[in-house]
Coordinates of C-alpha atoms and ligand atoms in Angstrom, one line a residue:
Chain A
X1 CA 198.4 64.4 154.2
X2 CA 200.6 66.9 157.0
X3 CA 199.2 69.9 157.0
X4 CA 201.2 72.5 156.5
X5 CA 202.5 74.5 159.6
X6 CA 200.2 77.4 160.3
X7 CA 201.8 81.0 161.3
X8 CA 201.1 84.9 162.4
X9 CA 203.6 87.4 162.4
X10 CA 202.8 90.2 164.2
X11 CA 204.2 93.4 164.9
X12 CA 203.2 95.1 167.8
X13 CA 204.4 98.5 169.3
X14 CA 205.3 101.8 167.6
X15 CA 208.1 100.9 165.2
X16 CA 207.3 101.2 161.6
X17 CA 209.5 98.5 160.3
X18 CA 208.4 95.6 158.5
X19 CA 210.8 94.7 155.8
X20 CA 212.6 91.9 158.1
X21 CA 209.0 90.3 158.9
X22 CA 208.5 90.7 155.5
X23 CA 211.7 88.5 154.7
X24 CA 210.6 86.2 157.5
X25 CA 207.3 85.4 155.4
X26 CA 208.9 84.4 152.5
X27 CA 211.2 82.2 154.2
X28 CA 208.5 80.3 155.8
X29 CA 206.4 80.2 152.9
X30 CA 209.4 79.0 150.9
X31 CA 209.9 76.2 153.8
X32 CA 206.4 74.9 152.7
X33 CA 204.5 77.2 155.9
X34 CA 200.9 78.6 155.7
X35 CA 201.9 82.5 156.8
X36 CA 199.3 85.2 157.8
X37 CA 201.1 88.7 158.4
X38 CA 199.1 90.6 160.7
X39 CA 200.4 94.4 159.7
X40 CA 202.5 97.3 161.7
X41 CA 201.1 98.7 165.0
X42 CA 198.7 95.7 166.2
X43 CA 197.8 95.3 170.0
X44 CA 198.4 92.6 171.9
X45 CA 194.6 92.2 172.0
X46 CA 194.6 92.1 168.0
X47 CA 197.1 89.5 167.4
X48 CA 195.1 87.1 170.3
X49 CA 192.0 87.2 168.4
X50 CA 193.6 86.8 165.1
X51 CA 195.9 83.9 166.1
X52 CA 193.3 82.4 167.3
X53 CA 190.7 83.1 164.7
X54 CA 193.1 81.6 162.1
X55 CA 194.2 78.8 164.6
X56 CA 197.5 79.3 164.0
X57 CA 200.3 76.7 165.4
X58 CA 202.6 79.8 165.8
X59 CA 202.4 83.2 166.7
X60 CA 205.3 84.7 165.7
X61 CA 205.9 88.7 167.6
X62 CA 209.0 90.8 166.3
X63 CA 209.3 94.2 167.9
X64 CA 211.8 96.8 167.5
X65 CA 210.9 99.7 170.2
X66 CA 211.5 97.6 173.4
X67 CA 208.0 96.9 174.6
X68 CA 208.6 93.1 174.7
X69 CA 208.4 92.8 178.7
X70 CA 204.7 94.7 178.6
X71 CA 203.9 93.0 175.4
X72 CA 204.4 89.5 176.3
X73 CA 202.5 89.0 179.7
X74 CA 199.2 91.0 178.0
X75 CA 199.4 88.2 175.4
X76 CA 199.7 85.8 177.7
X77 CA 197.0 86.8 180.1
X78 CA 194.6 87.0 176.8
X79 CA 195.7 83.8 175.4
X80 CA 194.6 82.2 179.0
X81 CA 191.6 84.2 179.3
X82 CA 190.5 82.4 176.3
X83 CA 191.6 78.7 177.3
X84 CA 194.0 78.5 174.4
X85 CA 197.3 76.4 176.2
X86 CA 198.5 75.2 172.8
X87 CA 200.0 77.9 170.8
X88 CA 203.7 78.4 170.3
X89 CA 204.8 81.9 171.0
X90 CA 207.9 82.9 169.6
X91 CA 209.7 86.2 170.2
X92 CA 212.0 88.1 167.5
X93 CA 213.9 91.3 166.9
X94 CA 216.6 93.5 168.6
X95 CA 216.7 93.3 172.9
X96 CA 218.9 92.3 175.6
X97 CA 219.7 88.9 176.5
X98 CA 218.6 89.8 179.8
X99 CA 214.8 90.2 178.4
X100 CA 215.7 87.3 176.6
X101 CA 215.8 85.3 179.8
X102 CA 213.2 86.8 181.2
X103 CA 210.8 86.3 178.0
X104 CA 211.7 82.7 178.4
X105 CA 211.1 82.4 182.3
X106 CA 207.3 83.8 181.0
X107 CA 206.2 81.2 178.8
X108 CA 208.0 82.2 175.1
X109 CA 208.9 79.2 173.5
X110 CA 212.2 80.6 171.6
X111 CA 213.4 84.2 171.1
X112 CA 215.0 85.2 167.6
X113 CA 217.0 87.6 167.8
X114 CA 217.2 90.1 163.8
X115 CA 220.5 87.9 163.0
X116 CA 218.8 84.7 162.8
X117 CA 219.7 82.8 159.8
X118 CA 216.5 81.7 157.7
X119 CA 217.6 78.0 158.1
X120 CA 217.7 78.1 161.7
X121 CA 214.4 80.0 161.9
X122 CA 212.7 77.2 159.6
X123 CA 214.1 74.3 162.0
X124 CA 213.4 75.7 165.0
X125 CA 209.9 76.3 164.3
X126 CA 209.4 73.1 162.9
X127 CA 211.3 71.2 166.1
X128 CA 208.7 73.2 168.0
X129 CA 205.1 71.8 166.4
X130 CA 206.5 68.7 166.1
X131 CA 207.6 68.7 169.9
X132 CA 203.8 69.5 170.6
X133 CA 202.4 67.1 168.9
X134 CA 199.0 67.0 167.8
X135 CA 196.2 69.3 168.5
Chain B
X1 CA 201.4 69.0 176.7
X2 CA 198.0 69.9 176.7
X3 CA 195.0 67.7 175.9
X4 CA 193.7 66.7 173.2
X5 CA 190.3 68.1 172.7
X6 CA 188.1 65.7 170.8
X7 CA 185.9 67.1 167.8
X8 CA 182.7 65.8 169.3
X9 CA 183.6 68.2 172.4
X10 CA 184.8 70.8 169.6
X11 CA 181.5 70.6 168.4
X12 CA 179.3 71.1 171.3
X13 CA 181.2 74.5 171.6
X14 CA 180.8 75.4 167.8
X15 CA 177.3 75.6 169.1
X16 CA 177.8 77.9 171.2
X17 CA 179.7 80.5 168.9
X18 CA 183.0 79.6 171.0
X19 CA 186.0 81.0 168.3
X20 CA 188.4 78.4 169.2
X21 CA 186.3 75.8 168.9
X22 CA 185.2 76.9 165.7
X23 CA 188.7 78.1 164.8
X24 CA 190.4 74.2 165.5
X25 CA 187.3 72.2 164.3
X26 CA 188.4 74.4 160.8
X27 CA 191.8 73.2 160.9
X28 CA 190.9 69.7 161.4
X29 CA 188.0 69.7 158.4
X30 CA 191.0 71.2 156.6
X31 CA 193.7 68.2 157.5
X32 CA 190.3 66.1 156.4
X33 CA 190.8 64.1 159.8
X34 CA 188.5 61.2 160.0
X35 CA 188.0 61.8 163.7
X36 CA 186.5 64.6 162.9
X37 CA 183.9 63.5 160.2
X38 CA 181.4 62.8 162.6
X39 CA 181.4 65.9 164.8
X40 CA 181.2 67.4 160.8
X41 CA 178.1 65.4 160.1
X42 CA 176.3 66.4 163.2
X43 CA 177.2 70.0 162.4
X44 CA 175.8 69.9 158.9
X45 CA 172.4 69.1 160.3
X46 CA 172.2 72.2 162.0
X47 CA 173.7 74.7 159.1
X48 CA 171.8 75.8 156.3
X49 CA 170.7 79.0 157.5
X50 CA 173.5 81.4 156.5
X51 CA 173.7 83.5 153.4
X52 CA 176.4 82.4 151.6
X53 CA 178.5 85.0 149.4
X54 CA 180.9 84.3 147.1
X55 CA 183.4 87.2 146.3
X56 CA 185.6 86.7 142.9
X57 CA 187.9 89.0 140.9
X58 CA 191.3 89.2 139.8
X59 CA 193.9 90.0 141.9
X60 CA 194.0 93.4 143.0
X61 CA 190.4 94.4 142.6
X62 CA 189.8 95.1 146.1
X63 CA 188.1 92.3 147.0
X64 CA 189.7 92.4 150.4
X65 CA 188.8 95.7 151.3
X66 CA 185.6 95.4 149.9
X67 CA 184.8 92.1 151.9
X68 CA 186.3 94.6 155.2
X69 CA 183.6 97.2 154.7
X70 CA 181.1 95.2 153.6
X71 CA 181.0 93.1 157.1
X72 CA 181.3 96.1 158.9
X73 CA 177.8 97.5 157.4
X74 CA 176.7 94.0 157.8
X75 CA 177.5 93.9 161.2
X76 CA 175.4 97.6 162.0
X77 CA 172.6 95.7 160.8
X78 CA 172.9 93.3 163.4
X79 CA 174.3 90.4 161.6
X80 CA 177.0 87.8 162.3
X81 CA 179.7 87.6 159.7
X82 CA 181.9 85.0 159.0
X83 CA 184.7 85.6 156.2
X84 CA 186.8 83.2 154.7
X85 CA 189.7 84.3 152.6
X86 CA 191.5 82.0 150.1
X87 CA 195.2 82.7 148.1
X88 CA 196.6 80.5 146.3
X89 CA 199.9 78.2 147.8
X90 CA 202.6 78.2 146.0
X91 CA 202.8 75.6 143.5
X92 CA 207.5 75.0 144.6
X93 CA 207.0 75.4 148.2
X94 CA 203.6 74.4 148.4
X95 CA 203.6 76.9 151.0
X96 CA 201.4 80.5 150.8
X97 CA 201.4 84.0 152.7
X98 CA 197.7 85.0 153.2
X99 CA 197.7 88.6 152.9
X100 CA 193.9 89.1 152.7
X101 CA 193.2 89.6 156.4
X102 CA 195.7 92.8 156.4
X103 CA 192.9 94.5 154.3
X104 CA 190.4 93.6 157.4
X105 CA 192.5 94.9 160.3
X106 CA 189.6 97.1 161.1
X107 CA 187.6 94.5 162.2
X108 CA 189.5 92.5 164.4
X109 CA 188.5 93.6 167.7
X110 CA 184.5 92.8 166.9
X111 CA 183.6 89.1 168.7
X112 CA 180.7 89.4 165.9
X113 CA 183.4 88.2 162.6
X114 CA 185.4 85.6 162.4
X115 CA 188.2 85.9 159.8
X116 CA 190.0 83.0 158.7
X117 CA 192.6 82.3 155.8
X118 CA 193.0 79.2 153.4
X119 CA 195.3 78.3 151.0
X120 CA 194.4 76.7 147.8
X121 CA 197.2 73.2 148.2
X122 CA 197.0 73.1 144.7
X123 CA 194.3 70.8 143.1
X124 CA 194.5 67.9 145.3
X125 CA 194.2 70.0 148.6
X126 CA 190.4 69.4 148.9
X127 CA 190.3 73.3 149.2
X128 CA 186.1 73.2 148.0
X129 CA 185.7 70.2 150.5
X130 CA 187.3 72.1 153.1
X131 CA 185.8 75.7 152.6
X132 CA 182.8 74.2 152.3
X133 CA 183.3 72.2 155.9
X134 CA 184.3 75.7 157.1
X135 CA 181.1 77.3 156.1
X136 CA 179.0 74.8 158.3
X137 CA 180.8 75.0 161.1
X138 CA 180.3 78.9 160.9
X139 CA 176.7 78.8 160.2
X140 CA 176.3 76.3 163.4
X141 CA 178.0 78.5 165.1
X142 CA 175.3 81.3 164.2
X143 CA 177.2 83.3 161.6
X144 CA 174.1 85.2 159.8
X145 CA 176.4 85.8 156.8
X146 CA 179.4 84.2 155.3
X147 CA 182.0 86.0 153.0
X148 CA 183.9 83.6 150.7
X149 CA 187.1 85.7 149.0
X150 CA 188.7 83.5 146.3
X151 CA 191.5 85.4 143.5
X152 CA 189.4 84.1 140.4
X153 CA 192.4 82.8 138.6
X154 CA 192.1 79.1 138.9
X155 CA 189.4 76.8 137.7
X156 CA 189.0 75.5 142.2
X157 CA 188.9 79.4 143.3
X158 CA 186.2 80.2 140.6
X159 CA 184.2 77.3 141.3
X160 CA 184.2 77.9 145.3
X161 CA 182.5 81.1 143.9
X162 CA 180.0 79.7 141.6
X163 CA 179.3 77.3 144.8
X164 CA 177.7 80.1 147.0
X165 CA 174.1 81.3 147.0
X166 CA 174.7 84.8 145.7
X167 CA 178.2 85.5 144.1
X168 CA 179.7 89.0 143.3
X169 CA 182.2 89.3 140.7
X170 CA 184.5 92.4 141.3
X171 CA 186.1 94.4 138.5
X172 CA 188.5 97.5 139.1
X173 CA 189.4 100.4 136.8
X174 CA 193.5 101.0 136.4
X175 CA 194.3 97.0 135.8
X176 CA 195.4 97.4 132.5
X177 CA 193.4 95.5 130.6
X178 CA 189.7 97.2 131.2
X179 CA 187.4 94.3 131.8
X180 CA 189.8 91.8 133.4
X181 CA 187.4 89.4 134.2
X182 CA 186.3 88.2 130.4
X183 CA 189.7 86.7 130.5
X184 CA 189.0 84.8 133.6
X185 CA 185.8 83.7 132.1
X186 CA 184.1 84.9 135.4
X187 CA 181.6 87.2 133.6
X188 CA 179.2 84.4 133.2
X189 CA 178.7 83.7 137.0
X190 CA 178.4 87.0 138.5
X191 CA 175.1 87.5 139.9
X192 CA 176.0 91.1 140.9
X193 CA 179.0 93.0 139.1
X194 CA 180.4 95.2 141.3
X195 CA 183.2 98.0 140.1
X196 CA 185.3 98.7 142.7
X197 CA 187.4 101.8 143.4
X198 CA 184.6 104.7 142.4
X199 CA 186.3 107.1 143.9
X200 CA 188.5 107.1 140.9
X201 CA 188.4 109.2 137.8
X202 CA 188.9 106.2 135.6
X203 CA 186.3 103.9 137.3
X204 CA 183.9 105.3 134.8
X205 CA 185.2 103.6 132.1
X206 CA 185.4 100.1 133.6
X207 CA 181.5 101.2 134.3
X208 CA 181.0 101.9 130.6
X209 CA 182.9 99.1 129.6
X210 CA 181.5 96.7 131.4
X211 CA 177.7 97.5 130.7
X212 CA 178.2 97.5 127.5
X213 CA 179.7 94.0 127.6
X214 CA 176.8 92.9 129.5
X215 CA 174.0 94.0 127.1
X216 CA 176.2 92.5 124.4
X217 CA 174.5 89.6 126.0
X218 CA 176.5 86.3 125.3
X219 CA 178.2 86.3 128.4
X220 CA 175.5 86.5 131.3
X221 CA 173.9 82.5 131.8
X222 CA 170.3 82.3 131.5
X223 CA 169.1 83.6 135.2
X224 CA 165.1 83.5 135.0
X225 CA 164.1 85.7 137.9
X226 CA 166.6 87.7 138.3
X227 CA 168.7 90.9 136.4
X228 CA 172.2 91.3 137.1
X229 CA 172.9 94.3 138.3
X230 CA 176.2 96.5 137.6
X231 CA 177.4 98.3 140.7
X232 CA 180.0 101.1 141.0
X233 CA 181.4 101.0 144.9
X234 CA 184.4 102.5 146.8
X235 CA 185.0 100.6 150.1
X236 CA 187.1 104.5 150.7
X237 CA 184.5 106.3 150.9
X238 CA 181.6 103.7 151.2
X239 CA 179.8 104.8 148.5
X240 CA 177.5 102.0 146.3
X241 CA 177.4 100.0 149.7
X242 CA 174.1 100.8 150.2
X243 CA 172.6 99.5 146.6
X244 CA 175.2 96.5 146.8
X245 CA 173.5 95.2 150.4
X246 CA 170.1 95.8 148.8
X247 CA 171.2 93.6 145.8
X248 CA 172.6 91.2 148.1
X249 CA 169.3 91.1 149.9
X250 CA 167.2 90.8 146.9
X251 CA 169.3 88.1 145.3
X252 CA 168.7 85.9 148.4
X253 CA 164.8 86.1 148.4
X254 CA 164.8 84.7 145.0
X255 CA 167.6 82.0 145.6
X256 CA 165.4 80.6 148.9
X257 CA 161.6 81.0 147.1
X258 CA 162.2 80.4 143.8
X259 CA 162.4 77.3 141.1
X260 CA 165.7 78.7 139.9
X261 CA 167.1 79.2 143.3
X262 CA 165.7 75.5 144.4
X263 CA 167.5 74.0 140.9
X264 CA 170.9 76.0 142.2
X265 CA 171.1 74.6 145.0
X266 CA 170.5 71.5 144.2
X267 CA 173.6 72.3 141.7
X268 CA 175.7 73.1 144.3
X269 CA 175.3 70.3 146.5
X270 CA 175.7 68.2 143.2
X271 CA 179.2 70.2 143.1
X272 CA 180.1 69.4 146.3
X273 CA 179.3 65.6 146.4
X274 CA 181.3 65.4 143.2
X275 CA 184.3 67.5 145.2
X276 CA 183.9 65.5 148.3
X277 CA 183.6 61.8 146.1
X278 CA 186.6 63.2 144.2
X279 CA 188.4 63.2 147.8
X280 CA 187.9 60.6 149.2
X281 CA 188.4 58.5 145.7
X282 CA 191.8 60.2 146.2
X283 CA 192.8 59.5 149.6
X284 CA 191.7 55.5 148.9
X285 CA 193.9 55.6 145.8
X286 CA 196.6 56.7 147.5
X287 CA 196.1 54.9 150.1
X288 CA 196.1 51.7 148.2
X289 CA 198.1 52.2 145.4
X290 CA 201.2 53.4 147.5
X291 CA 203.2 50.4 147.8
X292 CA 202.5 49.5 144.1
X293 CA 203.1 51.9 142.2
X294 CA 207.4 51.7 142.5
X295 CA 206.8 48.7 140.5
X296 CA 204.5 49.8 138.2
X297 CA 207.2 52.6 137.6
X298 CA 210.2 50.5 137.1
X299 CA 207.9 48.6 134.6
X300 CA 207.1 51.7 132.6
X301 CA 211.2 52.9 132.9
X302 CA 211.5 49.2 131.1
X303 CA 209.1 49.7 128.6
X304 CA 206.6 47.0 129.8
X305 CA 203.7 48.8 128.9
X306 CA 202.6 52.0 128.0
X307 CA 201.5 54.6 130.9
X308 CA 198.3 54.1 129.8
X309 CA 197.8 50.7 130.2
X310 CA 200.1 50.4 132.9
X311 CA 198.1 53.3 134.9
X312 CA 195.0 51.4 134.5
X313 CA 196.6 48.2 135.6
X314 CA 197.4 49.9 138.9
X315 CA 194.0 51.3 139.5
X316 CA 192.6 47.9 138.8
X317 CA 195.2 46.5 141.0
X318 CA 194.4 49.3 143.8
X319 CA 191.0 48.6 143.9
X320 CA 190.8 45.8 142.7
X321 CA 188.6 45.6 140.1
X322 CA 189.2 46.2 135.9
X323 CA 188.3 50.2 134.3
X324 CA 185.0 48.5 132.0
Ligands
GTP1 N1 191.1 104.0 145.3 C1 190.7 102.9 145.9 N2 191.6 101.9 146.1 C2 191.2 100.7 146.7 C3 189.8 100.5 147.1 N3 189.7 99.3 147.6 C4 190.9 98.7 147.5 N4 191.8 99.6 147.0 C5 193.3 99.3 146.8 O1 193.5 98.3 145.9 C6 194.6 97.5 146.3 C7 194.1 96.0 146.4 O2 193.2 95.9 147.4 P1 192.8 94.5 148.0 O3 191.5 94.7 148.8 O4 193.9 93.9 148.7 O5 192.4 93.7 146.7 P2 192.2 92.1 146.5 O6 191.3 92.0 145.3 O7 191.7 91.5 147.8 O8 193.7 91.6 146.2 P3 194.2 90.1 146.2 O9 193.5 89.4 147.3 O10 195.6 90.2 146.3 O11 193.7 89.5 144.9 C8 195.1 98.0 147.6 O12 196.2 98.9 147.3 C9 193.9 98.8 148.1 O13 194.3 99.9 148.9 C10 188.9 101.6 146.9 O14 187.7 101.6 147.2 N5 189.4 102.8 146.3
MG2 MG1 192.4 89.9 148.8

């Protein structure tokens, strides 16, 4: 039987908006997803250990405030510190495209920007685990 | 791409308390990968030392935050604690959001929990094959104590409850309806009632209530050495935490050295032989009975048979021997 596609959604930083992660959950659940919401104001540290105490295929990291180029290299630093190579790290929210680029250049598998539509969230997400293969 | 680490590898580091290890060796128990079964075995062997709790209660009690504050004075005393926290998938999507580990945020950052979320996958999910998987891979990896949160609305959830050697049923006050859990039928298998949410004015009455249920008498089973006792806590202020781990505590001396404990246990394995038979009966119809059963179907759309008949025609054909 497939298993279905394990994900966090975190939000890291100051901003005290969750209501489009919230959205985001429901989608994936609807799309047949296991989804694990991590709550508002996590650190970088938190959402390691959780996403990999729940062994997610996907961490999912939506921030608001602009902290994305601080955010991303700490969870990518922890993520190696631990010897864990096969999560997918998606980005989403509001920035630049330039921090898009450079998000990319760092390791983030795709970057989401808030106008998404849910169908294109749901297929990129499952192109991705299917891309890696299994673990 | 990165490697595929095999489970006997995985294994090896469960040992050793690594959390990934643990964490993936989870996920494949889950999937029920048979590359995995024997690294699962080997595991088994060396569990059997954790104190395993079952928390139940409708949904809403505060089981959540109970389980949260719970490990935390668990963990002061020195102990390891594992959690595992089950909701239910959705029975369109087959798909879930696992809101329990919001509730635990708190203790996230400690290397001595491990927190991790299950869905139910409705009744053929092999959730009680899998949670219980998951609870021997965390006592071989030396976790002391291991939580088990299930919503106690559905005949699997309850029963991954009844399956653990102490379980806590938790009632709130402000639910509506005061003793929500008659209607559940989980009265009966609460070896500690706990009423969450005493820091509210109404949790009184759910304490009143619920007493008076209990010497009422007809819904506690028959529990020779021990006395159930009725708990008022608030995972707020921490009050009641105290009498609960002593209960907690007490309930496990008489599970490990007495004749009812012994006979309990021997009931839960019995549980989870039947769970894990039920499985893997499953998988091998499925298995087999795939490329029959469009047949069978068109033959019942006819009406060849009746589904009866016809259903036990394609078991017999599946396995290929007649029901007796
Ligand atoms: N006043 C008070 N509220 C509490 C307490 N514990 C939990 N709550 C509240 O009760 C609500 C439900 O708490 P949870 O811990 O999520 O309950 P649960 O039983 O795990 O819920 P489900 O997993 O959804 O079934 C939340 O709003 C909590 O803040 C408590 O000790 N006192
Ligand atoms: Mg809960």
């Amino acid at each position: 039987m497939a298993q279905p596609i394990r994900v966090l959604l975190a939000k890291v930083g100051l901003d005290g908006h969750d209501r489009g992660v919230r959205v985001v959950a429901r989608t994936l659940r609807d799309a047949g997803m296991d989804v694990i919401y991590s709550g508002l104001h996590r650190t970088p540290e938190e959402v390691v250990s959780a996403a990999i105490q729940e062994d997610v295929d996907i961490l999912g990291v939506s921030l608001l405030s602009g902290v994305q180029l601080t955010v991303f290299p700490k969870i990518f630093k922890l993520l190696g510190d631990k010897g864990v190579n096969d999560m997918i790290i998606v980005a989403g929210g509001v920035m630049p495209d330039d921090d898009v680029v450079a998000l990319k250049a760092m390791g983030v598998h795709e970057v989401m920007l808030q106008d998404t539509p849910p169908d294109a969230i749901v297929s990129t997400l499952t192109r991705l685990v299917t891309e890696r293969g299994q673990r | 791409m990165s490697r595929y680490v095999p489970s006997a590898e995985l294994a090896g580091r469960v040992v050793n308390g690594e959390v990934y290890a643990i964490a993936r060796l989870i996920s494949r128990a889950e999937a029920g990968l048979t590359e995995a079964r024997a690294a699962l075995a080997g595991l088994y062997a060396r569990a059997g030392r954790a104190h395993v709790i079952g928390i139940t209660g409708v949904p809403g009690s505060g089981k959540s935050t109970l389980v949260s504050t719970l490990a935390a004075r668990l963990r002061t005393g020195g102990s390891k604690v594992g959690i595992i926290a089950i909701d239910p998938s959705s029975p369109y999507s087959g798909g879930s959001i696992l809101g329990d580990r919001i509730r635990m945020t708190d203790l996230v950052n400690d290397p001595g929990i491990y927190i991790r979320s299950m869905a139910t996958r409705g009744a053929m999910g092999g959730m009680a094959r899998a949670t219980m998987d998951a609870v021997d891979i965390l006592d071989a990896g030396g976790f002391d104590t291991i939580v088990i949160e299930t919503v106690g609305v559905g005949q699997d959830e309850v029963e991954i409850a009844r399956a653990s050697d102490t379980t806590v049923v938790v009632s709130a006050p402000g639910l509506g309806d005061e003793i929500q859990a008659i209607k559940a039928g989980m009265l009966e298998i609460a070896d500690v009632h706990v009423v969450s949410k005493c820091d509210r004015s109404d949790a009184n009455r759910t304490l009143t209530d619920l007493k008076q249920m209990l010497t009422l008498g007809a819904l506690t089973a028959d529990r020779p050495d021990w006395q159930v006792p009725v708990l008022g806590i608030s995972s707020y202020t921490g009050s009641g935490f105290d009498e609960l781990i002593d209960a907690l505590t007490r309930h496990r001396a008489v599970a490990l050295h007495t004749e009812s404990g012994r006979r309990r246990r021997v009931a839960i394995a019995g549980f989870r032989l039947a769970k894990t038979a039920e499985n893997l009966l499953l998988e091998r119809f499925a298995r087999a009975s795939s490329e029959l059963t469009p047949d069978f179907a068109e033959r019942l759309v006819r009406h060849e048979g009746d589904p009866y008949s016809l259903a036990n025609e394609l078991v017999a054909a599946s396995f290929g021997k007649e029901d007796p």
